[in-house]
Amino acid sequence: MGTSYSSCSHSTTTVSTHSLLLTHPKSSAFKQSRFPNPDFKFHSTHQIPQTHLRIMSQKPSQVLGGKVEVGETQEGVSKRPMIDFHGIDEGLVEKMVYDALVWSSLHGLVVGDKSVQRSGKVPGVGMVHAPFALFPMPFPESHWKQAYELSPIFNELVDRVSLDAKFLQDSLSRTKKVDAFTSRLLDIHSKMIEINKKEDIRLGLHRSDYMLDEETKQLLQIEMNTISSSFPGLGCLVSDLHRSLLNHYGEYLGLDSRRVPNNPAATRFVEALAKAWTEYNNPRSVILFVVQPEERNMYDQHWLSALLKERHNVSTLRKTLAEIDSEGKLRSDGTLVVGGQEVAIVYFRAGYTPIDYPSESEWRARFLMEQSSAIKCPSISYHLVGTKKIQQELAKPNVLERFLNDKEDIAKLRKCFAGLWSLDDSDIVKKAIESPGLFVMKPQREGGGNNIYGDDVREALVQLQKEGSEADAAYILMQRIFPTVSYTFLMREGVCYRDDTISELGVYGAYLRNKDKVILNDQCGYLMRTKVSSSDEGGVAAGFAVLDSLYLT
Amino acid sequence: MGTSYSSCSHSTTTVSTHSLLLTHPKSSAFKQSRFPNPDFKFHSTHQIPQTHLRIMSQKPSQVLGGKVEVGETQEGVSKRPMIDFHGIDEGLVEKMVYDALVWSSLHGLVVGDKSVQRSGKVPGVGMVHAPFALFPMPFPESHWKQAYELSPIFNELVDRVSLDAKFLQDSLSRTKKVDAFTSRLLDIHSKMIEINKKEDIRLGLHRSDYMLDEETKQLLQIEMNTISSSFPGLGCLVSDLHRSLLNHYGEYLGLDSRRVPNNPAATRFVEALAKAWTEYNNPRSVILFVVQPEERNMYDQHWLSALLKERHNVSTLRKTLAEIDSEGKLRSDGTLVVGGQEVAIVYFRAGYTPIDYPSESEWRARFLMEQSSAIKCPSISYHLVGTKKIQQELAKPNVLERFLNDKEDIAKLRKCFAGLWSLDDSDIVKKAIESPGLFVMKPQREGGGNNIYGDDVREALVQLQKEGSEADAAYILMQRIFPTVSYTFLMREGVCYRDDTISELGVYGAYLRNKDKVILNDQCGYLMRTKVSSSDEGGVAAGFAVLDSLYLT
């Protein structure tokens, strides 16, 4: 799912203290991450705010709002760092930090600074470099290739599932009763079924997220984002940054810049959008970016609109859902017109969370767009396919076989599925109460930061059993993944922090189809995100996530 | 001369109210520039601070410190705008403003935001787009070509004059008595003469500034910057920005992006630095950037270091004069070593103003570097050639002939000389007291914002006559130039202002010589700077200067 930039600076995953203390006794890293490198010469007064470090003991529901992608993951403990930076020369780090900060500023690797009021509204003011890792994260080449190979298969799967309206409605029928947001999405979906709405041109810009399980060495899928997949614009810049740094400092580090794979996410997404625009076939039409009223991650989006204009001469329009409600209309032929301009594609960078729908106005806008003949990226069906409940349903035996024919493809997908269960599976619920550390409870509700870990899993399950209501339909259970922990260097607000971290790999995929013709089905690039994995309480200081790239090993 | 970024946001030229009211009755523009376009939808609370608008009645010596380049100019009144933007479609402006702000953010057209404390020290934090004009400034192609043609001639002239130590010392002998800063520079120069120091490899990165006199249609030189010529990094980005905007909106405006000349200032300066580095001939040596302790215009400099590294694999080192004093040393063979690294070139982006020498430490550093065998950009001689007094001396009859042989070259130079006089010329002083509006009094003292205009010229001259001291040697008199006034759109801090403006064209030149061999003598690109020309008091609201490019007419 998509994310606002706040996900990066305010990521709010919480992990029970106890479960991590049991499995990961190392606790000294906290102080390292809390303070900037004392040897580093910037005269900074910034530290990680206390709120970011103290949230481990908070209830998930109490933490900050906003959609949090890193918060969707389930992480555990480490074995060994693959490349050890503990003994690195401090002078070298200092130079690299400075160069990296300069590079970010000159190359548009920037976000809005939350301390500057207008930075989420007006471009060009209140900018700060995006949080990034100083080094690319080591990652096995074989697993990277595996993730890339999966991308077109997932693209196709999403498309096939989206066409099975009954499967979507049935699978989500229990969720609908307990989750108001999913319920509204399903209502729109039902109405589209009623009017027999067909989407001839279907555009998917997805990102499938994975973690590498240290125990089993398996690449396991965390989730499939079918709406508002974030960071195609900035993520690829971090790959460029790392290659640039390794070109100059690689020999001191024993690292080769050619091992950082090329990352064309932004240009490929833009190519897909431009191709879809061409299929729509009106040279005067525009691409509508549906955005949040305040967006500090706007530059990630601006990279796409800038490239659309520069490389494809396609114009874009940025509107909030409320603006679309007031300025948008349908012509009798179904054409969507917003602010007087015909819309070829509705590209959602908002609308994935209940927070984006504070009133009926926003739902009217969503419905208006869905009814139109504009290409939706995503359509309501694609959006629903990306829900956790559908992810869990697809993991059931013999379900993939309903949508895909190729047995090899099915086997490849299944290989990356973590254990996924509905809470009506009493055996699994019993196991999870016994060994909560091996499970993550994921609410259907969007917005991130809502996952439940460790002893909280036990508590929540016991509570749901007592209540005996349908509330359990709001959750799925997922196998807890324990990824490799690496000691790394994290840059935020001009300060270099160092700590043990874990990483998540996302692979972007683009799918474009016009009726029977598949025009595009490809992987587009990757997103590596790295976050602090530990603190002196053993919890995950998830407030500190940065953009990263990968170093193939 | 060079400038810190503060010159752009804090430019402090003052013009007497009366002189402008006499010649330029238009006064309604004030309110337009004071408030952002009310139709523009940014929810900004920013306006031009009162201090910027109220300085017209202040004494020059009272205005803000710092080196101010636009403050060096002498501007008067307008005739007609060449391209009239008064009736421009507001919707179009709004789109262009947004696109321009996005473009700046993504392409590194940024400066430090003065409201963010660390923004002058740490790269990547507290960034805001550089102030820029929304449209390129119309400028006659013939005059642009003339300015380009003059560049290599000036480059050569600077080199020749720099070799005539006696001419420099003699010309500045009276100035030395009343100007402590020039005196210190001359002391270093004298010591170099004493030890018979020769600069075999001489590198000049100059910028000659011009205004186009509306009355006479003459291109007249304002000054020659031989130290710290600013904005080669950001100025060329504004040309790119304008070409990008005209590519998309040019047809609505009747403007052709190909009329914005290509501006390779950054790459050419970097090529010159890299060639000089090659002449120095030590692959492990670095280029030392001498910088101010706080520098909000750091990205202009970072563009040069980034290009040096990316394109030429040359490393740079940033140090203040104080740091060089503590970390620098000379090896017995004259090699300059700073922080353990051998310095091939000392590139000054500080050291041009007395403010940069708060203690003896900074003077020691300057002296140390001057003694060394590193290439100085500029050497103390080059620096002195750029003083106003030398500019005035070179304008005297038969002086150019002492340094150049080519009569055509001499004629070309002389054609661009404005009237320049010493204050020991009693006829001119008399004329200036009678008609102060036709003159500008320029103090030798560096730092900008010190020029005297209008009735203040009369007052100052009468005062100097009464005193009867040598204090008049601190000034020169210059013909007042009255450039074209254009109505234009100025972007600052995300807000679009509109007002009548005047512009100044700078042409960058690079000169590199090794003994008898001239390796490089070329024009490198241009810098257009545009500033508000009027207020309701008729003065110049010089606090509002922006980077611009030019549109050939």
mmCIF file with all atom_site columns, N, CA and C in Angstrom, chain B residues 124-155:
data_model
loop_
_atom_site.group_PDB
_atom_site.id
_atom_site.type_symbol
_atom_site.label_atom_id
_atom_site.label_alt_id
_atom_site.label_comp_id
_atom_site.label_asym_id
_atom_site.label_entity_id
_atom_site.label_seq_id
_atom_site.pdbx_PDB_ins_code
_atom_site.Cartn_x
_atom_site.Cartn_y
_atom_site.Cartn_z
_atom_site.occupancy
_atom_site.B_iso_or_equiv
_atom_site.pdbx_formal_charge
_atom_site.auth_seq_id
_atom_site.auth_comp_id
_atom_site.auth_asym_id
_atom_site.auth_atom_id
_atom_site.pdbx_PDB_model_num
ATOM 1  N N  . GLY B 1 124 ? 21.974 19.753 3.015   1.00 0.00 ? 124 GLY B N  1
ATOM 2  C CA . GLY B 1 124 ? 20.840 18.831 3.054   1.00 0.00 ? 124 GLY B CA 1
ATOM 3  C C  . GLY B 1 124 ? 19.757 19.194 4.044   1.00 0.00 ? 124 GLY B C  1
ATOM 4  N N  . VAL B 1 125 ? 19.986 20.219 4.861   1.00 0.00 ? 125 VAL B N  1
ATOM 5  C CA . VAL B 1 125 ? 18.936 20.640 5.804   1.00 0.00 ? 125 VAL B CA 1
ATOM 6  C C  . VAL B 1 125 ? 18.580 22.103 5.557   1.00 0.00 ? 125 VAL B C  1
ATOM 7  N N  . GLY B 1 126 ? 17.319 22.431 5.842   1.00 0.00 ? 126 GLY B N  1
ATOM 8  C CA . GLY B 1 126 ? 16.887 23.826 5.735   1.00 0.00 ? 126 GLY B CA 1
ATOM 9  C C  . GLY B 1 126 ? 17.051 24.395 4.351   1.00 0.00 ? 126 GLY B C  1
ATOM 10 N N  . MET B 1 127 ? 16.637 23.631 3.354   1.00 0.00 ? 127 MET B N  1
ATOM 11 C CA . MET B 1 127 ? 16.775 24.109 1.974   1.00 0.00 ? 127 MET B CA 1
ATOM 12 C C  . MET B 1 127 ? 15.508 24.807 1.503   1.00 0.00 ? 127 MET B C  1
ATOM 13 N N  . VAL B 1 128 ? 15.701 25.791 0.647   1.00 0.00 ? 128 VAL B N  1
ATOM 14 C CA . VAL B 1 128 ? 14.589 26.479 -0.001  1.00 0.00 ? 128 VAL B CA 1
ATOM 15 C C  . VAL B 1 128 ? 15.063 26.791 -1.422  1.00 0.00 ? 128 VAL B C  1
ATOM 16 N N  . HIS B 1 129 ? 14.128 26.868 -2.361  1.00 0.00 ? 129 HIS B N  1
ATOM 17 C CA . HIS B 1 129 ? 14.540 27.197 -3.725  1.00 0.00 ? 129 HIS B CA 1
ATOM 18 C C  . HIS B 1 129 ? 15.273 28.536 -3.736  1.00 0.00 ? 129 HIS B C  1
ATOM 19 N N  . ALA B 1 130 ? 16.246 28.686 -4.606  1.00 0.00 ? 130 ALA B N  1
ATOM 20 C CA . ALA B 1 130 ? 16.915 29.972 -4.773  1.00 0.00 ? 130 ALA B CA 1
ATOM 21 C C  . ALA B 1 130 ? 15.904 30.972 -5.341  1.00 0.00 ? 130 ALA B C  1
ATOM 22 N N  . PRO B 1 131 ? 16.011 32.238 -4.975  1.00 0.00 ? 131 PRO B N  1
ATOM 23 C CA . PRO B 1 131 ? 15.112 33.232 -5.575  1.00 0.00 ? 131 PRO B CA 1
ATOM 24 C C  . PRO B 1 131 ? 15.379 33.302 -7.083  1.00 0.00 ? 131 PRO B C  1
ATOM 25 N N  . PHE B 1 132 ? 14.326 33.264 -7.866  1.00 0.00 ? 132 PHE B N  1
ATOM 26 C CA . PHE B 1 132 ? 14.528 33.319 -9.324  1.00 0.00 ? 132 PHE B CA 1
ATOM 27 C C  . PHE B 1 132 ? 13.389 34.078 -9.984  1.00 0.00 ? 132 PHE B C  1
ATOM 28 N N  . ALA B 1 133 ? 13.669 34.551 -11.194 1.00 0.00 ? 133 ALA B N  1
ATOM 29 C CA . ALA B 1 133 ? 12.640 35.198 -12.009 1.00 0.00 ? 133 ALA B CA 1
ATOM 30 C C  . ALA B 1 133 ? 11.890 34.109 -12.766 1.00 0.00 ? 133 ALA B C  1
ATOM 31 N N  . LEU B 1 134 ? 10.604 34.288 -12.912 1.00 0.00 ? 134 LEU B N  1
ATOM 32 C CA . LEU B 1 134 ? 9.797  33.263 -13.584 1.00 0.00 ? 134 LEU B CA 1
ATOM 33 C C  . LEU B 1 134 ? 10.076 33.222 -15.084 1.00 0.00 ? 134 LEU B C  1
ATOM 34 N N  . PHE B 1 135 ? 10.412 34.368 -15.656 1.00 0.00 ? 135 PHE B N  1
ATOM 35 C CA . PHE B 1 135 ? 10.676 34.443 -17.100 1.00 0.00 ? 135 PHE B CA 1
ATOM 36 C C  . PHE B 1 135 ? 12.104 34.922 -17.349 1.00 0.00 ? 135 PHE B C  1
ATOM 37 N N  . PRO B 1 136 ? 12.667 34.493 -18.458 1.00 0.00 ? 136 PRO B N  1
ATOM 38 C CA . PRO B 1 136 ? 13.974 35.061 -18.822 1.00 0.00 ? 136 PRO B CA 1
ATOM 39 C C  . PRO B 1 136 ? 13.803 36.530 -19.217 1.00 0.00 ? 136 PRO B C  1
ATOM 40 N N  . MET B 1 137 ? 14.840 37.314 -18.957 1.00 0.00 ? 137 MET B N  1
ATOM 41 C CA . MET B 1 137 ? 14.764 38.746 -19.210 1.00 0.00 ? 137 MET B CA 1
ATOM 42 C C  . MET B 1 137 ? 15.131 39.057 -20.672 1.00 0.00 ? 137 MET B C  1
ATOM 43 N N  . PRO B 1 138 ? 14.270 39.757 -21.382 1.00 0.00 ? 138 PRO B N  1
ATOM 44 C CA . PRO B 1 138 ? 14.600 40.120 -22.767 1.00 0.00 ? 138 PRO B CA 1
ATOM 45 C C  . PRO B 1 138 ? 15.887 40.940 -22.817 1.00 0.00 ? 138 PRO B C  1
ATOM 46 N N  . PHE B 1 139 ? 16.732 40.629 -23.780 1.00 0.00 ? 139 PHE B N  1
ATOM 47 C CA . PHE B 1 139 ? 18.039 41.288 -23.866 1.00 0.00 ? 139 PHE B CA 1
ATOM 48 C C  . PHE B 1 139 ? 18.478 41.230 -25.327 1.00 0.00 ? 139 PHE B C  1
ATOM 49 N N  . PRO B 1 140 ? 18.979 42.344 -25.861 1.00 0.00 ? 140 PRO B N  1
ATOM 50 C CA . PRO B 1 140 ? 19.354 42.346 -27.289 1.00 0.00 ? 140 PRO B CA 1
ATOM 51 C C  . PRO B 1 140 ? 20.511 41.382 -27.566 1.00 0.00 ? 140 PRO B C  1
ATOM 52 N N  . GLU B 1 141 ? 20.344 40.579 -28.585 1.00 0.00 ? 141 GLU B N  1
ATOM 53 C CA . GLU B 1 141 ? 21.367 39.589 -28.933 1.00 0.00 ? 141 GLU B CA 1
ATOM 54 C C  . GLU B 1 141 ? 22.713 40.245 -29.223 1.00 0.00 ? 141 GLU B C  1
ATOM 55 N N  . SER B 1 142 ? 22.675 41.403 -29.890 1.00 0.00 ? 142 SER B N  1
ATOM 56 C CA . SER B 1 142 ? 23.927 42.078 -30.254 1.00 0.00 ? 142 SER B CA 1
ATOM 57 C C  . SER B 1 142 ? 24.727 42.444 -29.001 1.00 0.00 ? 142 SER B C  1
ATOM 58 N N  . HIS B 1 143 ? 24.027 42.916 -27.978 1.00 0.00 ? 143 HIS B N  1
ATOM 59 C CA . HIS B 1 143 ? 24.735 43.296 -26.760 1.00 0.00 ? 143 HIS B CA 1
ATOM 60 C C  . HIS B 1 143 ? 25.232 42.080 -25.992 1.00 0.00 ? 143 HIS B C  1
ATOM 61 N N  . TRP B 1 144 ? 24.458 41.012 -26.067 1.00 0.00 ? 144 TRP B N  1
ATOM 62 C CA . TRP B 1 144 ? 24.896 39.776 -25.428 1.00 0.00 ? 144 TRP B CA 1
ATOM 63 C C  . TRP B 1 144 ? 26.186 39.278 -26.085 1.00 0.00 ? 144 TRP B C  1
ATOM 64 N N  . LYS B 1 145 ? 26.183 39.305 -27.408 1.00 0.00 ? 145 LYS B N  1
ATOM 65 C CA . LYS B 1 145 ? 27.395 38.870 -28.133 1.00 0.00 ? 145 LYS B CA 1
ATOM 66 C C  . LYS B 1 145 ? 28.577 39.784 -27.815 1.00 0.00 ? 145 LYS B C  1
ATOM 67 N N  . GLN B 1 146 ? 28.266 41.078 -27.713 1.00 0.00 ? 146 GLN B N  1
ATOM 68 C CA . GLN B 1 146 ? 29.328 42.029 -27.372 1.00 0.00 ? 146 GLN B CA 1
ATOM 69 C C  . GLN B 1 146 ? 29.955 41.681 -26.020 1.00 0.00 ? 146 GLN B C  1
ATOM 70 N N  . ALA B 1 147 ? 29.096 41.388 -25.052 1.00 0.00 ? 147 ALA B N  1
ATOM 71 C CA . ALA B 1 147 ? 29.597 41.056 -23.709 1.00 0.00 ? 147 ALA B CA 1
ATOM 72 C C  . ALA B 1 147 ? 30.425 39.776 -23.740 1.00 0.00 ? 147 ALA B C  1
ATOM 73 N N  . TYR B 1 148 ? 29.972 38.801 -24.537 1.00 0.00 ? 148 TYR B N  1
ATOM 74 C CA . TYR B 1 148 ? 30.725 37.548 -24.664 1.00 0.00 ? 148 TYR B CA 1
ATOM 75 C C  . TYR B 1 148 ? 32.091 37.793 -25.293 1.00 0.00 ? 148 TYR B C  1
ATOM 76 N N  . GLU B 1 149 ? 32.093 38.653 -26.317 1.00 0.00 ? 149 GLU B N  1
ATOM 77 C CA . GLU B 1 149 ? 33.337 38.925 -27.033 1.00 0.00 ? 149 GLU B CA 1
ATOM 78 C C  . GLU B 1 149 ? 34.357 39.614 -26.121 1.00 0.00 ? 149 GLU B C  1
ATOM 79 N N  . LEU B 1 150 ? 33.841 40.403 -25.184 1.00 0.00 ? 150 LEU B N  1
ATOM 80 C CA . LEU B 1 150 ? 34.739 41.142 -24.291 1.00 0.00 ? 150 LEU B CA 1
ATOM 81 C C  . LEU B 1 150 ? 35.438 40.225 -23.283 1.00 0.00 ? 150 LEU B C  1
ATOM 82 N N  . SER B 1 151 ? 34.826 39.090 -23.006 1.00 0.00 ? 151 SER B N  1
ATOM 83 C CA . SER B 1 151 ? 35.316 38.242 -21.918 1.00 0.00 ? 151 SER B CA 1
ATOM 84 C C  . SER B 1 151 ? 36.783 37.852 -22.058 1.00 0.00 ? 151 SER B C  1
ATOM 85 N N  . PRO B 1 152 ? 37.208 37.270 -23.197 1.00 0.00 ? 152 PRO B N  1
ATOM 86 C CA . PRO B 1 152 ? 38.625 36.900 -23.274 1.00 0.00 ? 152 PRO B CA 1
ATOM 87 C C  . PRO B 1 152 ? 39.572 38.101 -23.259 1.00 0.00 ? 152 PRO B C  1
ATOM 88 N N  . ILE B 1 153 ? 39.071 39.258 -23.729 1.00 0.00 ? 153 ILE B N  1
ATOM 89 C CA . ILE B 1 153 ? 39.932 40.449 -23.698 1.00 0.00 ? 153 ILE B CA 1
ATOM 90 C C  . ILE B 1 153 ? 40.151 40.896 -22.253 1.00 0.00 ? 153 ILE B C  1
ATOM 91 N N  . PHE B 1 154 ? 39.075 40.901 -21.486 1.00 0.00 ? 154 PHE B N  1
ATOM 92 C CA . PHE B 1 154 ? 39.220 41.235 -20.058 1.00 0.00 ? 154 PHE B CA 1
ATOM 93 C C  . PHE B 1 154 ? 40.102 40.226 -19.346 1.00 0.00 ? 154 PHE B C  1
ATOM 94 N N  . ASN B 1 155 ? 39.913 38.948 -19.674 1.00 0.00 ? 155 ASN B N  1
ATOM 95 C CA . ASN B 1 155 ? 40.760 37.918 -19.049 1.00 0.00 ? 155 ASN B CA 1
ATOM 96 C C  . ASN B 1 155 ? 42.237 38.232 -19.260 1.00 0.00 ? 155 ASN B C  1
#
